[in-house]
Coordinates of C-alpha atoms in Angstrom, one line a residue:
M1 CA 23.2 5.3 -9.5
M2 CA 21.2 8.6 -9.5
D3 CA 18.3 8.8 -11.9
E4 CA 18.6 12.2 -13.6
R5 CA 14.9 12.6 -14.0
T6 CA 14.3 12.7 -10.2
T7 CA 14.3 15.9 -8.2
R8 CA 15.9 16.0 -4.8
P9 CA 15.9 18.5 -1.8
P10 CA 19.0 18.7 0.4
Q11 CA 19.9 15.8 2.6
E12 CA 19.6 17.7 5.7
A13 CA 15.8 18.1 5.2
L14 CA 15.5 14.8 6.7
G15 CA 17.8 13.0 9.1
S16 CA 18.2 9.3 9.6
G17 CA 15.3 9.2 12.0
G18 CA 13.1 10.2 9.1
R19 CA 13.4 6.7 7.7
G20 CA 11.8 5.3 10.8
W21 CA 8.9 7.7 10.7
T22 CA 8.3 6.8 7.0
L23 CA 8.2 3.2 7.9
A24 CA 5.8 3.8 10.7
V25 CA 3.4 6.0 8.6
V26 CA 3.2 3.4 5.8
C27 CA 2.7 0.5 8.2
V28 CA -0.1 2.4 10.1
A29 CA -1.9 3.3 6.8
T30 CA -1.5 -0.4 5.5
F31 CA -2.8 -1.9 8.8
M32 CA -5.8 0.4 8.7
L33 CA -6.7 -0.2 5.1
L34 CA -6.1 -4.0 5.2
L35 CA -7.9 -4.3 8.6
D36 CA -11.0 -2.8 6.9
L37 CA -11.1 -5.8 4.6
T38 CA -11.9 -8.3 7.4
V39 CA -13.3 -6.2 10.4
V40 CA -16.5 -5.4 8.8
N41 CA -17.5 -9.1 8.5
V42 CA -17.9 -9.2 12.3
A43 CA -20.1 -6.2 12.5
L44 CA -22.5 -7.1 9.7
P45 CA -25.3 -8.5 12.0
D46 CA -25.3 -5.3 14.0
I47 CA -25.3 -3.1 10.9
R48 CA -28.2 -5.2 9.6
E49 CA -30.1 -4.6 12.6
A50 CA -29.3 -0.9 12.7
F51 CA -30.4 -0.2 9.1
D52 CA -33.1 -3.1 8.9
A53 CA -31.4 -4.2 5.8
S54 CA -31.0 -7.5 4.2
F55 CA -27.8 -9.4 4.0
T56 CA -27.9 -9.1 0.2
S57 CA -27.9 -5.4 0.2
L58 CA -25.2 -5.3 2.9
Q59 CA -23.0 -7.4 0.7
W60 CA -22.4 -4.2 -1.1
V61 CA -20.7 -2.9 2.1
L62 CA -18.0 -5.7 1.5
D63 CA -18.0 -5.6 -2.3
A64 CA -17.8 -1.8 -2.6
Y65 CA -14.5 -1.6 -0.5
A66 CA -12.9 -4.4 -2.4
L67 CA -13.9 -3.0 -5.8
G68 CA -12.4 0.5 -4.9
L69 CA -9.3 -1.1 -3.5
A70 CA -8.7 -3.2 -6.7
A71 CA -9.7 -0.6 -9.3
V72 CA -7.0 2.0 -9.0
L73 CA -3.9 0.2 -7.7
L74 CA -1.9 0.3 -11.0
T75 CA -3.0 3.8 -11.7
A76 CA -2.1 5.1 -8.1
G77 CA 1.4 3.8 -8.5
S78 CA 1.9 5.3 -11.9
L79 CA 0.5 8.6 -10.8
A80 CA 2.8 8.6 -7.7
D81 CA 5.9 8.2 -10.0
R82 CA 4.8 11.2 -12.0
L83 CA 3.3 13.7 -9.6
G84 CA 5.2 12.8 -6.4
R85 CA 4.8 9.7 -4.2
K86 CA 4.5 11.7 -0.9
R87 CA 1.9 13.9 -2.4
V88 CA -0.1 11.2 -3.9
F89 CA 0.1 9.1 -0.9
N90 CA -1.2 12.0 1.5
V91 CA -4.1 12.6 -0.9
G92 CA -5.0 8.9 -0.7
F93 CA -4.7 9.2 3.2
V94 CA -7.1 12.3 3.3
V95 CA -9.7 10.5 1.1
F96 CA -9.5 7.3 3.1
L97 CA -10.1 9.3 6.3
L98 CA -12.8 11.4 5.1
A99 CA -14.6 8.2 3.8
S100 CA -14.0 6.4 7.1
L101 CA -15.8 9.4 8.8
A102 CA -18.6 9.1 6.3
C103 CA -18.9 5.3 7.0
G104 CA -19.0 5.9 10.8
L105 CA -21.8 8.6 10.3
A106 CA -23.8 6.8 7.6
G107 CA -27.6 7.0 8.0
D108 CA -28.5 3.9 5.7
D109 CA -27.0 0.9 3.9
V110 CA -26.8 2.9 0.6
V111 CA -24.6 5.8 2.0
L112 CA -22.4 3.1 3.9
S113 CA -21.8 1.2 0.7
V114 CA -20.9 4.5 -1.3
A115 CA -18.6 5.6 1.4
R116 CA -17.0 2.2 1.5
G117 CA -16.2 2.4 -2.1
V118 CA -14.6 5.8 -1.7
Q119 CA -12.7 4.4 1.3
G120 CA -11.5 1.7 -0.9
L121 CA -10.1 4.1 -3.6
G122 CA -8.1 5.9 -0.9
G123 CA -7.0 2.7 0.6
A124 CA -5.7 1.7 -3.0
V125 CA -3.6 4.7 -3.2
L126 CA -2.0 4.0 0.2
F127 CA -1.4 0.3 -0.7
A128 CA 0.2 1.0 -4.0
V129 CA 2.6 3.8 -3.0
G130 CA 3.5 2.6 0.5
P131 CA 6.1 0.1 -0.5
A132 CA 7.9 2.4 -2.8
L133 CA 8.0 5.1 0.0
I134 CA 9.6 2.4 2.2
G135 CA 12.1 1.5 -0.6
Q136 CA 13.3 5.1 -1.2
E137 CA 14.6 5.3 2.4
F138 CA 16.3 1.9 2.9
Q139 CA 18.9 -0.1 1.5
G140 CA 20.8 -3.5 2.1
Q141 CA 20.0 -5.2 5.3
D142 CA 18.1 -2.4 6.6
R143 CA 15.7 -2.6 3.6
G144 CA 15.2 -6.3 4.4
K145 CA 14.3 -5.5 8.0
A146 CA 12.0 -2.7 6.9
F147 CA 10.2 -5.0 4.5
G148 CA 10.2 -7.6 7.2
V149 CA 8.3 -5.2 9.4
F150 CA 6.0 -4.2 6.6
G151 CA 5.2 -7.9 5.7
G152 CA 4.3 -8.6 9.2
V153 CA 1.9 -5.8 9.4
V154 CA 0.3 -6.9 6.2
G155 CA -0.4 -10.4 7.8
L156 CA -1.3 -8.9 11.2
S157 CA -4.0 -6.7 9.8
I158 CA -5.7 -9.6 8.2
A159 CA -5.3 -11.9 11.2
F160 CA -6.3 -9.4 13.8
G161 CA -9.5 -8.4 11.9
P162 CA -12.0 -10.6 13.9
L163 CA -10.4 -9.7 17.2
I164 CA -10.3 -5.9 16.8
G165 CA -13.7 -6.0 15.0
G166 CA -15.2 -8.0 17.8
A167 CA -13.7 -5.8 20.4
L168 CA -14.9 -2.4 18.9
T169 CA -18.4 -3.9 18.0
D170 CA -19.0 -5.4 21.3
G171 CA -17.5 -2.6 23.4
L172 CA -18.4 0.6 21.5
G173 CA -20.6 -0.1 18.6
W174 CA -20.2 -1.0 14.9
R175 CA -19.6 2.6 13.9
W176 CA -16.2 2.6 15.8
I177 CA -14.7 0.1 13.4
F178 CA -14.6 3.0 10.9
L179 CA -14.4 6.0 13.3
V180 CA -11.3 4.6 15.0
N181 CA -9.4 5.3 11.7
V182 CA -9.9 9.0 11.9
P183 CA -7.8 10.0 15.2
V184 CA -5.1 7.4 14.4
G185 CA -5.0 8.3 10.7
L186 CA -4.7 12.2 11.4
I187 CA -1.8 11.6 13.6
A188 CA -0.1 9.6 10.9
L189 CA -0.9 12.1 8.2
V190 CA 0.7 14.9 10.2
I191 CA 3.8 12.9 10.7
S192 CA 3.7 12.1 7.0
L193 CA 3.5 15.8 6.1
L194 CA 6.3 16.9 8.4
R195 CA 8.8 13.9 8.3
M196 CA 8.4 12.1 5.0
R197 CA 10.6 13.0 1.9
E198 CA 9.1 13.7 -1.7
W199 CA 10.2 11.8 -4.9
R200 CA 9.1 12.3 -8.4
Q201 CA 10.2 12.3 -11.9
E202 CA 11.3 15.7 -12.9
S203 CA 10.8 15.2 -16.6
A204 CA 7.8 12.8 -16.2
P205 CA 5.7 12.3 -19.2
A206 CA 2.1 13.5 -19.4
L207 CA -0.5 11.5 -17.6
D208 CA -1.8 8.4 -19.5
W209 CA -5.4 9.3 -19.1
W210 CA -6.8 6.7 -21.7
G211 CA -4.8 4.1 -20.0
L212 CA -6.0 5.1 -16.5
V213 CA -9.5 5.0 -17.6
L214 CA -9.4 1.8 -19.6
F215 CA -7.5 -0.3 -17.0
S216 CA -9.6 1.1 -14.1
G217 CA -12.8 0.3 -15.9
A218 CA -11.6 -3.3 -16.9
L219 CA -10.5 -4.2 -13.6
S220 CA -13.6 -2.8 -11.9
L221 CA -16.0 -4.9 -14.1
L222 CA -13.7 -8.1 -13.6
V223 CA -13.7 -7.8 -9.8
L224 CA -17.4 -7.0 -9.7
A225 CA -18.2 -10.0 -11.8
L226 CA -16.0 -12.2 -9.5
L227 CA -17.7 -10.7 -6.3
R228 CA -21.3 -11.0 -7.6
G229 CA -21.0 -14.2 -9.6
E230 CA -22.1 -16.6 -6.7
S231 CA -25.1 -14.4 -5.7
D232 CA -26.3 -13.4 -9.3
G233 CA -25.2 -16.7 -11.0
W234 CA -22.2 -17.2 -12.9
G235 CA -24.0 -17.6 -16.1
S236 CA -26.5 -14.8 -15.7
A237 CA -26.5 -12.0 -18.4
P238 CA -25.0 -9.3 -16.1
I239 CA -22.1 -11.3 -15.0
V240 CA -21.3 -12.6 -18.4
A241 CA -21.6 -9.0 -19.8
M242 CA -19.3 -7.7 -17.2
A243 CA -16.7 -10.4 -17.9
L244 CA -16.9 -9.8 -21.5
A245 CA -16.6 -6.0 -21.2
A246 CA -13.6 -6.4 -19.0
V247 CA -11.8 -8.6 -21.6
V248 CA -12.5 -6.0 -24.3
L249 CA -11.3 -3.1 -22.2
L250 CA -8.2 -5.0 -21.3
V251 CA -7.4 -5.7 -25.0
V252 CA -8.0 -2.0 -26.0
F253 CA -5.7 -1.1 -22.8
G254 CA -3.1 -3.3 -24.3
V255 CA -3.3 -1.6 -27.7
V256 CA -3.2 1.8 -26.2
E257 CA -0.2 1.1 -24.0
K258 CA 1.8 -0.5 -26.7
R259 CA 1.3 2.6 -28.9
R260 CA 2.4 5.0 -26.1
G261 CA 5.6 3.1 -25.4
E262 CA 7.9 4.8 -22.7
R263 CA 4.9 7.2 -22.1
A264 CA 2.5 4.4 -21.0
M265 CA 1.4 3.9 -17.3
L266 CA 2.2 0.3 -17.8
Q267 CA 5.2 -0.7 -19.5
L268 CA 4.3 -3.9 -21.5
S269 CA 7.9 -4.9 -22.0
L270 CA 7.8 -6.1 -18.3
F271 CA 6.0 -9.0 -19.4
R272 CA 9.0 -10.1 -21.3
N273 CA 10.7 -10.4 -17.8
V274 CA 10.6 -13.9 -16.5
T275 CA 11.0 -13.0 -12.8
F276 CA 8.2 -10.2 -13.1
N277 CA 5.8 -12.8 -14.4
G278 CA 6.8 -15.4 -11.9
V279 CA 6.4 -12.9 -8.9
S280 CA 3.0 -11.7 -10.2
A281 CA 1.7 -15.4 -10.7
V282 CA 3.0 -16.4 -7.2
T283 CA 1.4 -13.3 -5.7
L284 CA -2.0 -13.9 -7.3
L285 CA -2.0 -17.7 -6.4
C286 CA -0.8 -17.0 -2.8
A287 CA -3.5 -14.4 -2.3
A288 CA -6.2 -16.5 -3.7
A289 CA -5.2 -19.6 -1.4
T290 CA -4.7 -17.9 1.8
M291 CA -7.3 -15.1 1.9
S292 CA -10.1 -17.5 1.2
A293 CA -8.7 -19.9 3.6
I294 CA -8.5 -17.4 6.4
F295 CA -12.0 -16.3 5.7
L296 CA -13.3 -19.9 5.8
L297 CA -11.4 -20.8 8.9
V298 CA -12.9 -17.7 10.8
S299 CA -16.3 -18.8 9.8
Y300 CA -15.5 -22.4 11.0
V301 CA -14.4 -21.1 14.4
Q302 CA -17.4 -18.7 14.8
N303 CA -20.3 -20.9 13.2
V304 CA -19.4 -24.4 14.0
L305 CA -17.3 -24.0 17.3
A306 CA -19.6 -21.2 18.3
F307 CA -17.1 -18.8 19.6
S308 CA -17.8 -15.0 19.7
P309 CA -15.9 -12.7 17.4
W310 CA -13.6 -11.6 20.3
E311 CA -13.1 -15.3 21.3
T312 CA -12.3 -16.2 17.6
G313 CA -9.8 -13.4 17.4
L314 CA -8.0 -14.8 20.4
R315 CA -7.9 -18.3 19.1
F316 CA -6.1 -16.9 15.9
L317 CA -3.3 -15.3 17.9
P318 CA -1.1 -18.4 17.1
L319 CA -1.3 -17.7 13.4
T320 CA -1.0 -13.9 14.1
L321 CA 2.2 -14.2 16.3
T322 CA 3.8 -16.8 14.1
L323 CA 3.3 -14.6 11.1
F324 CA 4.9 -11.6 12.7
V325 CA 8.0 -13.5 14.0
A326 CA 8.4 -15.1 10.5
A327 CA 8.1 -11.8 8.8
A328 CA 10.7 -10.2 11.0
V329 CA 13.1 -13.1 10.3
A330 CA 12.4 -13.0 6.6
G331 CA 13.4 -9.4 6.5
S332 CA 17.1 -10.2 7.5
L333 CA 17.0 -13.3 5.2
T334 CA 16.3 -11.4 2.1
T335 CA 20.0 -10.3 1.8
R336 CA 21.4 -13.6 2.7
V337 CA 19.2 -16.2 1.2
P338 CA 18.3 -16.6 -2.5
Q339 CA 14.9 -14.9 -2.8
R340 CA 13.5 -17.6 -5.1
L341 CA 14.2 -20.0 -2.3
L342 CA 12.4 -17.9 0.2
M343 CA 9.4 -17.4 -2.2
G344 CA 9.2 -21.2 -3.0
V345 CA 9.6 -22.3 0.6
S346 CA 7.1 -19.7 1.9
L347 CA 4.4 -21.2 -0.5
A348 CA 5.4 -24.7 0.2
L349 CA 4.9 -24.0 4.0
I350 CA 1.5 -22.4 3.3
A351 CA 0.4 -25.5 1.3
V352 CA 1.4 -27.8 4.1
G353 CA -0.5 -25.7 6.6
L354 CA -3.6 -25.6 4.4
A355 CA -3.4 -29.4 4.0
L356 CA -3.2 -29.9 7.9
V357 CA -6.7 -28.5 8.2
A358 CA -7.7 -32.2 7.5
L359 CA -6.7 -33.0 11.1
T360 CA -10.0 -31.3 12.2
G361 CA -13.3 -33.1 12.6
P362 CA -16.9 -32.5 13.6
G363 CA -16.0 -33.1 17.1
T364 CA -12.5 -31.8 17.5
A365 CA -11.5 -28.7 19.6
W366 CA -10.0 -25.6 18.1
T367 CA -6.6 -26.7 19.0
A368 CA -6.7 -29.1 16.2
L369 CA -6.1 -26.0 13.9
L370 CA -2.8 -25.2 15.7
P371 CA -0.5 -27.1 13.2
S372 CA -2.3 -25.5 10.3
M373 CA -2.0 -22.1 11.8
F374 CA 1.7 -22.4 12.5
G375 CA 2.3 -23.5 8.9
I376 CA 0.2 -20.8 7.3
G377 CA 1.6 -18.2 9.6
V378 CA 5.2 -19.1 9.0
G379 CA 4.6 -19.3 5.3
M380 CA 2.8 -15.9 5.0
G381 CA 5.5 -14.3 7.1
L382 CA 8.1 -15.3 4.9
F383 CA 6.3 -14.5 1.8
N384 CA 5.2 -10.9 2.4
P385 CA 8.6 -9.2 2.7
V386 CA 10.1 -11.1 -0.3
R387 CA 7.2 -10.3 -2.5
A388 CA 7.1 -6.6 -1.6
S389 CA 10.9 -6.3 -2.3
L390 CA 11.0 -8.4 -5.4
S391 CA 8.0 -6.6 -6.9
I392 CA 10.1 -3.4 -7.7
A393 CA 13.4 -5.1 -8.0
V394 CA 12.6 -5.8 -11.6
V395 CA 12.2 -2.2 -12.8
E396 CA 14.5 0.9 -13.0
P397 CA 14.1 3.0 -9.7
S398 CA 12.0 5.9 -11.3
K399 CA 9.3 3.2 -12.0
A400 CA 8.9 1.7 -8.5
G401 CA 5.5 3.2 -7.9
M402 CA 4.2 1.5 -11.1
A403 CA 5.7 -1.9 -10.2
S404 CA 4.4 -1.7 -6.7
G405 CA 0.8 -0.8 -8.1
I406 CA 1.1 -3.8 -10.4
S407 CA 2.1 -6.3 -7.6
E408 CA -0.8 -5.0 -5.3
T409 CA -3.1 -5.2 -8.3
F410 CA -2.2 -9.0 -8.6
Q411 CA -2.8 -9.5 -5.0
Q412 CA -6.2 -7.8 -4.9
V413 CA -7.3 -9.8 -7.9
G414 CA -6.2 -12.8 -6.3
V415 CA -8.2 -12.1 -3.2
A416 CA -11.3 -11.5 -5.3
I417 CA -10.7 -14.7 -7.3
G418 CA -10.0 -16.8 -4.2
I419 CA -12.9 -15.5 -2.0
A420 CA -15.4 -15.7 -5.0
G421 CA -14.1 -19.1 -6.5
F422 CA -13.3 -21.0 -3.4
G423 CA -16.2 -19.5 -1.6
A424 CA -18.5 -20.7 -4.3
V425 CA -17.0 -24.3 -4.3
F426 CA -17.3 -24.4 -0.4
H427 CA -20.9 -23.2 -0.5
S428 CA -21.9 -25.8 -3.2
R429 CA -19.8 -28.6 -1.5
V430 CA -21.4 -28.0 2.1
T431 CA -24.9 -27.8 0.6
D432 CA -24.4 -31.2 -1.3
L433 CA -23.0 -32.9 1.6
F434 CA -25.8 -31.9 3.9
V435 CA -28.5 -32.8 1.3
E436 CA -27.0 -36.2 1.1
S437 CA -27.1 -36.9 4.8
E438 CA -29.9 -39.0 6.5
A439 CA -31.0 -36.2 8.6
A440 CA -31.6 -33.9 5.6
R441 CA -33.9 -36.4 3.9
Q442 CA -36.3 -36.0 6.8
L443 CA -36.5 -32.4 6.1
G444 CA -38.0 -33.1 2.6
P445 CA -38.0 -30.2 0.0
S446 CA -36.5 -27.7 2.5
A447 CA -33.3 -29.6 2.9
H448 CA -31.4 -27.6 0.2
D449 CA -32.5 -24.3 1.7
F450 CA -31.0 -25.6 5.0
G451 CA -27.9 -26.7 3.6
E452 CA -27.3 -23.3 2.0
A453 CA -27.9 -21.7 5.3
V454 CA -25.3 -24.0 6.9
A455 CA -22.8 -23.1 4.1
A456 CA -23.4 -19.4 4.7
G457 CA -22.8 -19.6 8.5
G458 CA -26.6 -19.5 9.5
G459 CA -26.8 -23.0 10.7
A460 CA -27.7 -22.0 14.2
E461 CA -30.7 -19.7 13.0
A462 CA -31.8 -22.5 10.7
L463 CA -31.8 -25.1 13.6
R464 CA -34.1 -22.6 15.6
Q465 CA -36.7 -22.9 12.9
A466 CA -36.3 -26.7 12.4
P467 CA -38.7 -29.3 14.0
R468 CA -37.6 -29.9 17.5
D469 CA -37.4 -33.6 17.3
L470 CA -34.9 -33.3 14.3
V471 CA -32.6 -30.8 15.8
P472 CA -29.9 -33.1 17.3
A473 CA -29.5 -35.1 14.0
L474 CA -29.7 -31.9 11.9
D475 CA -27.1 -30.3 14.1
E476 CA -24.7 -33.3 13.6
A477 CA -25.3 -33.4 10.0
A478 CA -24.6 -29.7 9.6
R479 CA -21.3 -29.8 11.5
T480 CA -20.2 -32.9 9.5
A481 CA -21.1 -31.1 6.2
F482 CA -19.4 -27.9 7.1
V483 CA -16.2 -29.5 8.4
D484 CA -15.8 -32.0 5.4
G485 CA -16.7 -29.2 2.9
L486 CA -14.0 -27.0 4.6
T487 CA -11.4 -29.9 4.4
D488 CA -12.0 -30.5 0.8
V489 CA -11.6 -26.8 0.0
M490 CA -8.5 -26.4 2.0
L491 CA -7.1 -29.3 0.1
V492 CA -7.7 -27.5 -3.2
C493 CA -6.3 -24.4 -1.7
A494 CA -3.2 -26.4 -0.7
V495 CA -2.8 -27.4 -4.3
V496 CA -2.9 -24.0 -5.6
A497 CA -0.3 -22.9 -2.9
A498 CA 1.8 -25.9 -4.1
V499 CA 1.8 -24.7 -7.6
G500 CA 2.8 -21.2 -6.3
A501 CA 5.7 -22.9 -4.8
L502 CA 6.9 -24.5 -7.9
V503 CA 6.4 -21.3 -9.9
G504 CA 8.5 -19.4 -7.2
F505 CA 11.4 -22.0 -7.4
A506 CA 11.3 -22.0 -11.2
F507 CA 10.7 -18.5 -12.4
V508 CA 12.4 -16.1 -10.0
R509 CA 15.8 -15.3 -11.2
N510 CA 18.6 -13.0 -10.1
R511 CA 19.6 -12.1 -13.6
D512 CA 16.0 -10.7 -14.4
L513 CA 16.4 -8.0 -11.8
H514 CA 17.1 -4.4 -12.7
E515 CA 20.8 -3.6 -12.8
S516 CA 20.6 -1.3 -9.7
A517 CA 19.5 -4.2 -7.6
R518 CA 22.4 -6.4 -8.8
M519 CA 24.8 -3.5 -8.4
E520 CA 23.7 -3.1 -4.9
S521 CA 24.2 -6.7 -4.0
S522 CA 28.1 -5.9 -4.4
T523 CA 28.0 -3.7 -1.4
D524 CA 25.9 -6.0 0.8
T525 CA 26.7 -9.6 -0.1
V526 CA 30.3 -10.6 -0.4
P527 CA 29.5 -13.6 -2.8
A528 CA 27.8 -11.2 -5.0
A529 CA 30.7 -8.9 -5.2
A530 CA 32.9 -11.9 -5.9
A531 CA 30.8 -13.1 -8.8
A532 CA 30.8 -9.6 -10.3
A533 CA 34.5 -9.2 -9.9
S534 CA 35.0 -12.5 -11.7
G535 CA 32.4 -11.6 -14.5
E536 CA 30.1 -14.5 -13.5
G537 CA 26.5 -13.7 -14.4
G538 CA 24.9 -16.7 -15.9
E539 CA 23.2 -19.5 -14.3
G540 CA 25.9 -19.8 -11.7
S541 CA 25.0 -16.5 -10.2
E542 CA 21.2 -17.5 -9.6
D543 CA 21.8 -18.3 -6.1
I544 CA 23.2 -15.0 -5.1
A545 CA 21.0 -13.4 -2.4
V546 CA 20.3 -9.8 -3.4
P547 CA 18.3 -7.0 -2.0
A548 CA 15.5 -5.2 -3.8
A549 CA 15.9 -2.5 -6.6
R550 CA 17.4 0.7 -5.6
V551 CA 15.0 3.7 -5.8
A552 CA 16.6 7.2 -6.4
V553 CA 15.2 9.4 -3.6
Q554 CA 15.3 13.0 -2.9
G555 CA 18.3 13.9 -0.8
Q556 CA 20.4 10.8 -1.3
E557 CA 23.7 10.4 -2.8
P558 CA 24.6 7.1 -4.5
G559 CA 25.0 4.5 -1.7
G560 CA 22.5 6.4 0.5
G561 CA 19.1 5.1 1.6
S562 CA 17.2 3.4 -1.2
Y563 CA 14.9 0.7 -2.1

């Protein structure tokens, strides 16, 4: 059905090939912005040498991007629904490209960190609006396939980070991990301007400035507290103050949004939707478990197995390729298999893959990780397309940008929680295991500092400064502590993923989807049509496989391309 509040140009403005261009542009933008989450880790030693900066100060190069990315995801989605999705997407693209150029030309670590923060703001706009742009062009099985490609790109960008970062850093220099965004992004931006269709609410309410400021402020403080908690101390005054301020701002935000009702940037009524809450919870749990696991596994391959960034990336290809194939398959399954089944199974496979890290040992080859990689890859590949489609299936088409922004917000908060929380547990566990070893006792008071260096990936450098006669024993103790700590944390991550699987099975329900999503199933899924014709709509209809919610788009008649 057509939303009367949308505005539409003639259908002829964009042929059927335009859908492919839209998908391509969104995928390129998403690949670039998510790649920049991981690619910088590989180049940090080179950046440190270039600026003669400490690793503590360079931590802001990582934190600033994550902070900018998380802070405006929800607000970007809401603004896009009001001002025009194509317009807001392209503004975000311009900000991202200019900030990438500034990063590549930065003369010191302060400028680089500031530019990274701005780059994160632009990336947040792309990440929040992208799924809604895909949704407004595709429907039915085509939509499932499109989100299969999108989900594959999300996973590939994360898994390919070490490989691409290592290649650019070793071959052209660290500045090119940022500068490469500019020519590629400009081409995508031109295509976006020429080939993508606009969508906006014609009678949209005024911008919710109070909501925008309050939510962005709260989320910024929360994410910053999570990112800096390990280094500054979880009980330190700044961290506690930021956490408390975030809670206060969120409470005030909730009061403001409740009073604004339909004019609010976040519809609080969504939290009465069981499936919305379920998808949000699973998204957060999945991001927390998988992202922290990938970071730690990359650290293991580089720092314990002593592979270069390029060699590390090559050894993660089994995970990367498995993820891409699974995402492509999941795209077609979303219209044939109950989505709660796909979501639950995907998290269960991730849990199994994380638990299989226990097969590794201090003396095992990297191939011991293959079973784990296959499990994580298949699980992430199945999860990403389903999550993207379900995230906006629970709202009316005109609010798809807001819903997409909420989903990406939960994902980024999950990433921050996972990396900060599980990273802190890993750091503490490895340090304690090393200190308890016989070799560490021979170091005396310096054993704790040595253990912290091992946990942070600096074991090789610490060994070079250790007494020569203790090096063999310290090396073995460091390897054992790192691998045992990794195994313990991966098992915890596996439990978190398993909880996500249970939530997915229990709280994703067809009847909670917006009526446009359920109506569309009548044209794409025969069982759904039969159920609708017979009037069935209670528990018996829960296993109907339905696509995501329809999004009214400019130039489309009912039954045309949608989300």
